[in-house]
Structure formats: C-alpha cells, structure tokens
PDB file of C-alpha atoms in Angstrom:
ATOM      1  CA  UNK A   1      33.599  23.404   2.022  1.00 90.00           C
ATOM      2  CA  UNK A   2      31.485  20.204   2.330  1.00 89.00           C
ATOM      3  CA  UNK A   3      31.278  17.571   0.150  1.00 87.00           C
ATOM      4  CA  UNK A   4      27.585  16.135   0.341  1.00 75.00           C
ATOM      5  CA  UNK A   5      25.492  13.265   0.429  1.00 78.00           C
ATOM      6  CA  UNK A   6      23.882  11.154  -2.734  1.00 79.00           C
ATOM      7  CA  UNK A   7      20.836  10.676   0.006  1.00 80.00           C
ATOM      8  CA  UNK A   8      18.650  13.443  -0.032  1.00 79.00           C
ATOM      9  CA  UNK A   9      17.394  12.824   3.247  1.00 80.00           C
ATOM     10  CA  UNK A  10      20.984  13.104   4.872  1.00 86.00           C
ATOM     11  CA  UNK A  11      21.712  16.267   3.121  1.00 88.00           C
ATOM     12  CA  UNK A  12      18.813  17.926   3.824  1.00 88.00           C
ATOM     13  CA  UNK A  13      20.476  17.550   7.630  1.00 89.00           C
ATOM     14  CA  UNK A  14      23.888  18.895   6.650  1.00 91.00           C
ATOM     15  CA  UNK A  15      22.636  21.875   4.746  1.00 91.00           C
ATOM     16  CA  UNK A  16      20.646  23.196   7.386  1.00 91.00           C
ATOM     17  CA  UNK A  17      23.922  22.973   9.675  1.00 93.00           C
ATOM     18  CA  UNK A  18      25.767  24.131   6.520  1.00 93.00           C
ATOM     19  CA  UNK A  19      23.658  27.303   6.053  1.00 93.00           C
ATOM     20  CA  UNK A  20      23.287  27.859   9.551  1.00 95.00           C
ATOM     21  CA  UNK A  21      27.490  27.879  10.001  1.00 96.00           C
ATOM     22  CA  UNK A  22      27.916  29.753   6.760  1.00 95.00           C
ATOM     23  CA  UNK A  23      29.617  26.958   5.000  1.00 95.00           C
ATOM     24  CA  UNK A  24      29.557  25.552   1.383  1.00 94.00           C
ATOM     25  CA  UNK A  25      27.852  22.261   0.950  1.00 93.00           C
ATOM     26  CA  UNK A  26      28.280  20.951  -2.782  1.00 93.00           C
ATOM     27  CA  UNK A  27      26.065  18.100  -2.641  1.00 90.00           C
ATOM     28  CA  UNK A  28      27.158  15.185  -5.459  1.00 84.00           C
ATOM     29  CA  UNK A  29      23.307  13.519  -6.108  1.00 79.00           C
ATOM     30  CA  UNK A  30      20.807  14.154  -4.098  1.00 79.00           C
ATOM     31  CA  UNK A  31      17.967  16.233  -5.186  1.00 76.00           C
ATOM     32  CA  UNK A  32      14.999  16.564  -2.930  1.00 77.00           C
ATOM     33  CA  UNK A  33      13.316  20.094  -4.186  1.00 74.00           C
ATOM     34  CA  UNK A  34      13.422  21.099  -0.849  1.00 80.00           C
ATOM     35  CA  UNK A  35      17.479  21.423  -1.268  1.00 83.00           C
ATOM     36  CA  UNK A  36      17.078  23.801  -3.815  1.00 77.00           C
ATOM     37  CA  UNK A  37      15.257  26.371  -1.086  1.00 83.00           C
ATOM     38  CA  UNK A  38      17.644  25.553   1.754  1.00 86.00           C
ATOM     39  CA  UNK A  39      19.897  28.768   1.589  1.00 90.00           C
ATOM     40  CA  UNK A  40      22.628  30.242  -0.579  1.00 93.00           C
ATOM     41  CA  UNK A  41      25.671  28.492   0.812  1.00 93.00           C
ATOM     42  CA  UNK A  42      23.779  25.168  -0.723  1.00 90.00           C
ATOM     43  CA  UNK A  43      24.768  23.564  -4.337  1.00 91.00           C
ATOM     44  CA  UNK A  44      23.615  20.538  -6.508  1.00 88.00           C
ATOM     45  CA  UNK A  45      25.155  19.028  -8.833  1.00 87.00           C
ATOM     46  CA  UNK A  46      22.858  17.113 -10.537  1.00 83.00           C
ATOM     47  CA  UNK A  47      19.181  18.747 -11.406  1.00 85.00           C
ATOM     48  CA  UNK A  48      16.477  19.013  -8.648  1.00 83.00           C
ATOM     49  CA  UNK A  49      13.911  15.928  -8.257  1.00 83.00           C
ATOM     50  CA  UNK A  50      11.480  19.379  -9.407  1.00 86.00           C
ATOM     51  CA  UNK A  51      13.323  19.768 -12.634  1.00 89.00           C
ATOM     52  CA  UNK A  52      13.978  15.755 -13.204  1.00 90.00           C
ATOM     53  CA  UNK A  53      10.107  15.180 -12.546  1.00 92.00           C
ATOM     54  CA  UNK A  54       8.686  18.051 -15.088  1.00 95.00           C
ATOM     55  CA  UNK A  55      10.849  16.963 -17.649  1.00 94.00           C
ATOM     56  CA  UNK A  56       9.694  13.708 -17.367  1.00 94.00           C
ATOM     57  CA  UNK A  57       6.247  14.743 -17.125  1.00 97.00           C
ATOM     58  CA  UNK A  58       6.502  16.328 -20.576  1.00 97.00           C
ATOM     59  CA  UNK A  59       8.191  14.074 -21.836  1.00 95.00           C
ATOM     60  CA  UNK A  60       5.201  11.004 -21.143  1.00 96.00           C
ATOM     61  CA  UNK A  61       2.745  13.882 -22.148  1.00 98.00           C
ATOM     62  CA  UNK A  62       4.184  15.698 -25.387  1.00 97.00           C
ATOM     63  CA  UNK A  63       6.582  13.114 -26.473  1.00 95.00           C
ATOM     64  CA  UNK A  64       5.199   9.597 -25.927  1.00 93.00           C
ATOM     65  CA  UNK A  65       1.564  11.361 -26.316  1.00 96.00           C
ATOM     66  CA  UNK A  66       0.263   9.738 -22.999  1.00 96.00           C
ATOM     67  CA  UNK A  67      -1.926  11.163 -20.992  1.00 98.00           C
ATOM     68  CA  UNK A  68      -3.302   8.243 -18.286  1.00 98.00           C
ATOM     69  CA  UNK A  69      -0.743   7.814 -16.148  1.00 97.00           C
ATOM     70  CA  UNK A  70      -0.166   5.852 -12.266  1.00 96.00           C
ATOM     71  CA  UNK A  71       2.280   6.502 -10.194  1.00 96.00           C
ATOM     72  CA  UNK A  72       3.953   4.140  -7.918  1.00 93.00           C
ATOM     73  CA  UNK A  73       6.461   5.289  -5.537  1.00 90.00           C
ATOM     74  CA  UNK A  74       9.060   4.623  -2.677  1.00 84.00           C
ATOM     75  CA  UNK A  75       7.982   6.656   0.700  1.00 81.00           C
ATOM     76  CA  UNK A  76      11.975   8.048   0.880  1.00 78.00           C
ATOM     77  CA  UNK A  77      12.073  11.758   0.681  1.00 76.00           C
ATOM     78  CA  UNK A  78      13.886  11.827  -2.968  1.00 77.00           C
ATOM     79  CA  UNK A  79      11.158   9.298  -4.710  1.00 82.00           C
ATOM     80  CA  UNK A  80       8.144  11.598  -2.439  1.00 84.00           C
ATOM     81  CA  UNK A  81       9.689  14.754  -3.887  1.00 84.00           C
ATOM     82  CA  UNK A  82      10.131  13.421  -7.360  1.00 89.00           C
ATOM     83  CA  UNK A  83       6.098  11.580  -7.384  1.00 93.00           C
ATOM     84  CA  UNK A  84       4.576  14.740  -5.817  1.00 93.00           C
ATOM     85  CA  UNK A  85       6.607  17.011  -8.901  1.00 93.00           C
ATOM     86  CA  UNK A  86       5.543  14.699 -11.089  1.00 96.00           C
ATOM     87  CA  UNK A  87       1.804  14.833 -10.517  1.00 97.00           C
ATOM     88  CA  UNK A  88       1.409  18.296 -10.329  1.00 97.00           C
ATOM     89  CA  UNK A  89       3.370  18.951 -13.630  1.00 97.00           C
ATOM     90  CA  UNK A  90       1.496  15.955 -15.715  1.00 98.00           C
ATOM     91  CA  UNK A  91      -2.029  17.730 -13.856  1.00 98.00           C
ATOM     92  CA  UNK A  92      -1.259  20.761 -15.199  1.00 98.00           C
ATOM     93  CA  UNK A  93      -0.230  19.983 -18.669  1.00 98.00           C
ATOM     94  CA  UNK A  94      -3.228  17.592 -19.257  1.00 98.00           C
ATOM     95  CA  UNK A  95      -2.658  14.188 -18.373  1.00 98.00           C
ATOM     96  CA  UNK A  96      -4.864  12.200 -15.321  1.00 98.00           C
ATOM     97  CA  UNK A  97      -3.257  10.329 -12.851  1.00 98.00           C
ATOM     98  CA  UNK A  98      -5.356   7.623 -12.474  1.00 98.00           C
ATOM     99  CA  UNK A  99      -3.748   5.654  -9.330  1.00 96.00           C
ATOM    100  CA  UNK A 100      -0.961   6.335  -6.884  1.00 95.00           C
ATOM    101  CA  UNK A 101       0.476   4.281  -4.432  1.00 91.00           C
ATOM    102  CA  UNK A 102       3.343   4.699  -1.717  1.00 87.00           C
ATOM    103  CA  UNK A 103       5.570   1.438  -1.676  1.00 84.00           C
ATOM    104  CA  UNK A 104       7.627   0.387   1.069  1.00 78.00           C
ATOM    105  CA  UNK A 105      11.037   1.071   0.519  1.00 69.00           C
ATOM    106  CA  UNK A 106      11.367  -2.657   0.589  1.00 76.00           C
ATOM    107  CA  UNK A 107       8.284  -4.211  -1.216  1.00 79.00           C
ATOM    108  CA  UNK A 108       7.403  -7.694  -1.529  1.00 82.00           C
ATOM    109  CA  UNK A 109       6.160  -9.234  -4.751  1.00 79.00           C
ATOM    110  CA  UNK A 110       2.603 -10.070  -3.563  1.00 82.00           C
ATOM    111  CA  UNK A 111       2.631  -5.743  -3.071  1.00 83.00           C
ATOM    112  CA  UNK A 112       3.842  -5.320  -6.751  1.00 87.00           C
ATOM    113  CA  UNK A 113       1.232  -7.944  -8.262  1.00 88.00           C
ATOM    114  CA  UNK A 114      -1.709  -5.956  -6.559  1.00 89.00           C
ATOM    115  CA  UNK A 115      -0.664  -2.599  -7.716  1.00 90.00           C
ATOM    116  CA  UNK A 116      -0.021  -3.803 -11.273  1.00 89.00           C
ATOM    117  CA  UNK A 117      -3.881  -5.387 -11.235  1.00 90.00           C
ATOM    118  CA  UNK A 118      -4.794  -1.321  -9.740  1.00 92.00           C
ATOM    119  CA  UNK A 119      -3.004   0.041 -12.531  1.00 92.00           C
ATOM    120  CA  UNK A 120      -4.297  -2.423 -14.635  1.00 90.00           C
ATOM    121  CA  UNK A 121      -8.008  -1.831 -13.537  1.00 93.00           C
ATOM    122  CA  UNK A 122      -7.412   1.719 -14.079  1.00 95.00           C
ATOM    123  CA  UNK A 123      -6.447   1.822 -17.693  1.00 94.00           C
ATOM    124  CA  UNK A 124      -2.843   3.560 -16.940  1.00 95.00           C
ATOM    125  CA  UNK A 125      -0.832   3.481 -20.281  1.00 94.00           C
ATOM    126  CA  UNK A 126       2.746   4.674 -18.254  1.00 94.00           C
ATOM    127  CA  UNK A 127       3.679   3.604 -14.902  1.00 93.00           C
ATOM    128  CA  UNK A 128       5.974   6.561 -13.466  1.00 94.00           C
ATOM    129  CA  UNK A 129       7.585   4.883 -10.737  1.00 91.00           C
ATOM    130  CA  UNK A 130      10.631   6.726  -8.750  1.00 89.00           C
ATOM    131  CA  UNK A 131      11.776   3.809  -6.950  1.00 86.00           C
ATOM    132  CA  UNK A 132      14.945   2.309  -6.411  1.00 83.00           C
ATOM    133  CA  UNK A 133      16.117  -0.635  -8.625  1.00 83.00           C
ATOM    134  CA  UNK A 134      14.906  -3.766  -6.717  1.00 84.00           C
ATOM    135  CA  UNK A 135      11.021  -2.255  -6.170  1.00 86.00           C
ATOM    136  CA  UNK A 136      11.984  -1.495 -10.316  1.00 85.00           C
ATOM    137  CA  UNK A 137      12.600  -4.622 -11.060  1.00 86.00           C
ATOM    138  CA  UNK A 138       9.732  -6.572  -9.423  1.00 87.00           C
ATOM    139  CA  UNK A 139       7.381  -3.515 -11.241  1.00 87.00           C
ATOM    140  CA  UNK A 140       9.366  -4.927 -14.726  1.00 85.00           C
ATOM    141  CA  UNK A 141       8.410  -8.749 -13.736  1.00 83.00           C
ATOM    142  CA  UNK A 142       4.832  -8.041 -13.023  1.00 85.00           C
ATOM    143  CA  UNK A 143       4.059  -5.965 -16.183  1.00 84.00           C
ATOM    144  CA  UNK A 144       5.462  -8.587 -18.233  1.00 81.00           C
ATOM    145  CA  UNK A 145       3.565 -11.199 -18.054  1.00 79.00           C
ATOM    146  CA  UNK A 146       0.372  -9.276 -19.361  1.00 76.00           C
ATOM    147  CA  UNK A 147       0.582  -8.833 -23.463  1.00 70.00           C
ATOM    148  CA  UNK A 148      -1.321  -5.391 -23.080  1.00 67.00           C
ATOM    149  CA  UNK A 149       1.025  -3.398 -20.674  1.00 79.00           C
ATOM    150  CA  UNK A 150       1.290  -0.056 -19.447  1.00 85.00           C
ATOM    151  CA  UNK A 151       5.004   1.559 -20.045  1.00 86.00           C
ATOM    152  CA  UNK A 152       7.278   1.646 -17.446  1.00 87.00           C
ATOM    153  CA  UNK A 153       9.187   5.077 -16.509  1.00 89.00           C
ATOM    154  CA  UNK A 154      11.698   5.003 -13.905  1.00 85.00           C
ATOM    155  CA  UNK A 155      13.673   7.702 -12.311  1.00 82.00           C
ATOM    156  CA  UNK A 156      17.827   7.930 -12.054  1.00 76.00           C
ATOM    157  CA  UNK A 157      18.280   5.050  -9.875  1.00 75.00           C
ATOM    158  CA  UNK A 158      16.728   2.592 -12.755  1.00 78.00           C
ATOM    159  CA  UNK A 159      20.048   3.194 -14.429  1.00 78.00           C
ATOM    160  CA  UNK A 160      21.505   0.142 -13.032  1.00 81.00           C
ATOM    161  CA  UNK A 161      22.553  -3.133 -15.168  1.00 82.00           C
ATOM    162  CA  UNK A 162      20.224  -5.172 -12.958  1.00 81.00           C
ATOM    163  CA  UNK A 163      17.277  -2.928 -14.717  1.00 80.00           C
ATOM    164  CA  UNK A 164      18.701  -2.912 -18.171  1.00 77.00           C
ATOM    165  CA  UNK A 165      19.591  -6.329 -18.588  1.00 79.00           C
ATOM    166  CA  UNK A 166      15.765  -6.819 -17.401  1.00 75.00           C
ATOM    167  CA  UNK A 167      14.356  -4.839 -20.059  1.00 70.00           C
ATOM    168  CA  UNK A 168      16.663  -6.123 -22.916  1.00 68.00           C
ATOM    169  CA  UNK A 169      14.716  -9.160 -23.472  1.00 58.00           C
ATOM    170  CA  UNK A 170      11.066  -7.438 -23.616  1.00 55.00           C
ATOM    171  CA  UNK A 171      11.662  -3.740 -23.599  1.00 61.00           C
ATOM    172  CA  UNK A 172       8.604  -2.294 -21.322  1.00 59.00           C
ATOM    173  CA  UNK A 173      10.339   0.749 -19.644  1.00 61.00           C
ATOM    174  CA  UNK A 174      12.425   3.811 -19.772  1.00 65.00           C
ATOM    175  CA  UNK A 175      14.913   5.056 -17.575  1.00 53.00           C
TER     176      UNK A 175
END
C-alpha cells in the first residue's frame, strides 16, 4: 500500500506506477479529475477537483443566484482541473463566464490589479479563483478597495488563517 501525495501533480506520477505494479495508492488530498480515471488500485480521500468544482458551480448559480462569473486561476494541474470543471458545470447550468485568466503560480500585484480592472470591465459579480492562498490574498486586496465588488470564491487551499483573518475585516469571499 502507498500512502499518496497532497500534490496532484506528483500523484498523478505514482498512480500510474501504482496501477501499473498492481499496488494500492490511497492518496490523502490531491484531486486532479484525472486521478479519479487512473485505474482501480487508485483511492482519494477527499472529493475530486470534478465534484469540488460542480458543487461550487451550483452553489454561485442556485444558491447565491449569480450567474456572471470570471475565473482566475493558478496554471498547476489541481487549480487547471478545478477552473476547467468549473466552467463547464456553471456553462451548462446557465451562468456566463465572462473572463478567464491563467495566473502564474507566483503572481505579482501589478498581475492581480489588471485582472481585477478585466473582471471589473466585464461586469463579473463572483470571482471563482482556485488558487493557492498568497495569489488569494492579493485577489482579496485588490477587490477591496472598490465599494462595488464582485464576490470572491476560493477553492480548499483558501482555508488558511492568512485568508480568513483577511476577510474578517471586510468580508468579500468564500472559501
């Protein structure tokens, strides 16, 4: 038995040697969809980035009853996986994506301050942005310091005290 990876991209690696040698790989927290098609000797443990992103999707569409969204992203294979989900499920229940943009894993605040003015110019009323926590907090700096702001939806790694303690003071997202 194998104990996996929390980074999708490494465990993508080890289940294909995994499936290949006939061995179980339980893999903690990663959750590229393409883990969930790489063979029957493969397990996760927390939900695919399919399943986290169409919940989410519903939940911006049916719940918070918005249907303009953008979608700002890391270029890692888990935020890819969860951004490309996420699209397809908000398409097909209703909603427009109005802007999408692939950040650097490591993006610089001049990069967030132009994408907010794209969202911005687009009339977005949620940001979905599967990123990790220091891309989420320059997105939570940059949306507020405008009074009329888009909401801010982050994926699992936005549940970080860096992110909360952020948001306390002028709540603008959801994790």
């Amino acid at each position: 038995v194998v104990l996996g990876s929390i980074c999708s991209t490494a465990s993508e690696a080890a289940a294909t040697v995994s499936q290949v040698a006939g061995v179980t790989n339980i893999i903690a927290g990663a959750a590229s969809s393409n883990l969930t098609r790489a063979g029957e000797y493969i397990f996760l443990v927390s939900p695919s980035a399919a399943v986290q992103a169409k919940f989410t999707a519903e939940y911006i569409y049916k719940d918070l009853k918005k249907t303009k969204v953008a979608v700002v992203n890391s270029q890692d294979d888990w935020n890819a996986s969860l951004a490309d989900s996420f699209m397809n499920n908000f398409k097909e229940l209703g909603g427009k994506i109005v802007y999408n943009n692939n950040l650097s894993v490591d993006p610089k605040p001049k990069d967030i301050e132009s994408i907010v003015s794209k969202v911005r110019a687009n009339k977005a009323e949620v940001i979905y942005s599967p990123t990790n926590p220091s891309a989420g907090l320059l997105l939570i700096k940059e949306v507020k310091a405008y009074k009329v702001r888009p909401l801010l939806v982050g994926a699992q790694f936005w549940d970080v005290p860096e992110i909360i303690t952020a948001n306390e003071a002028n709540e603008v997202s959801y994790v």
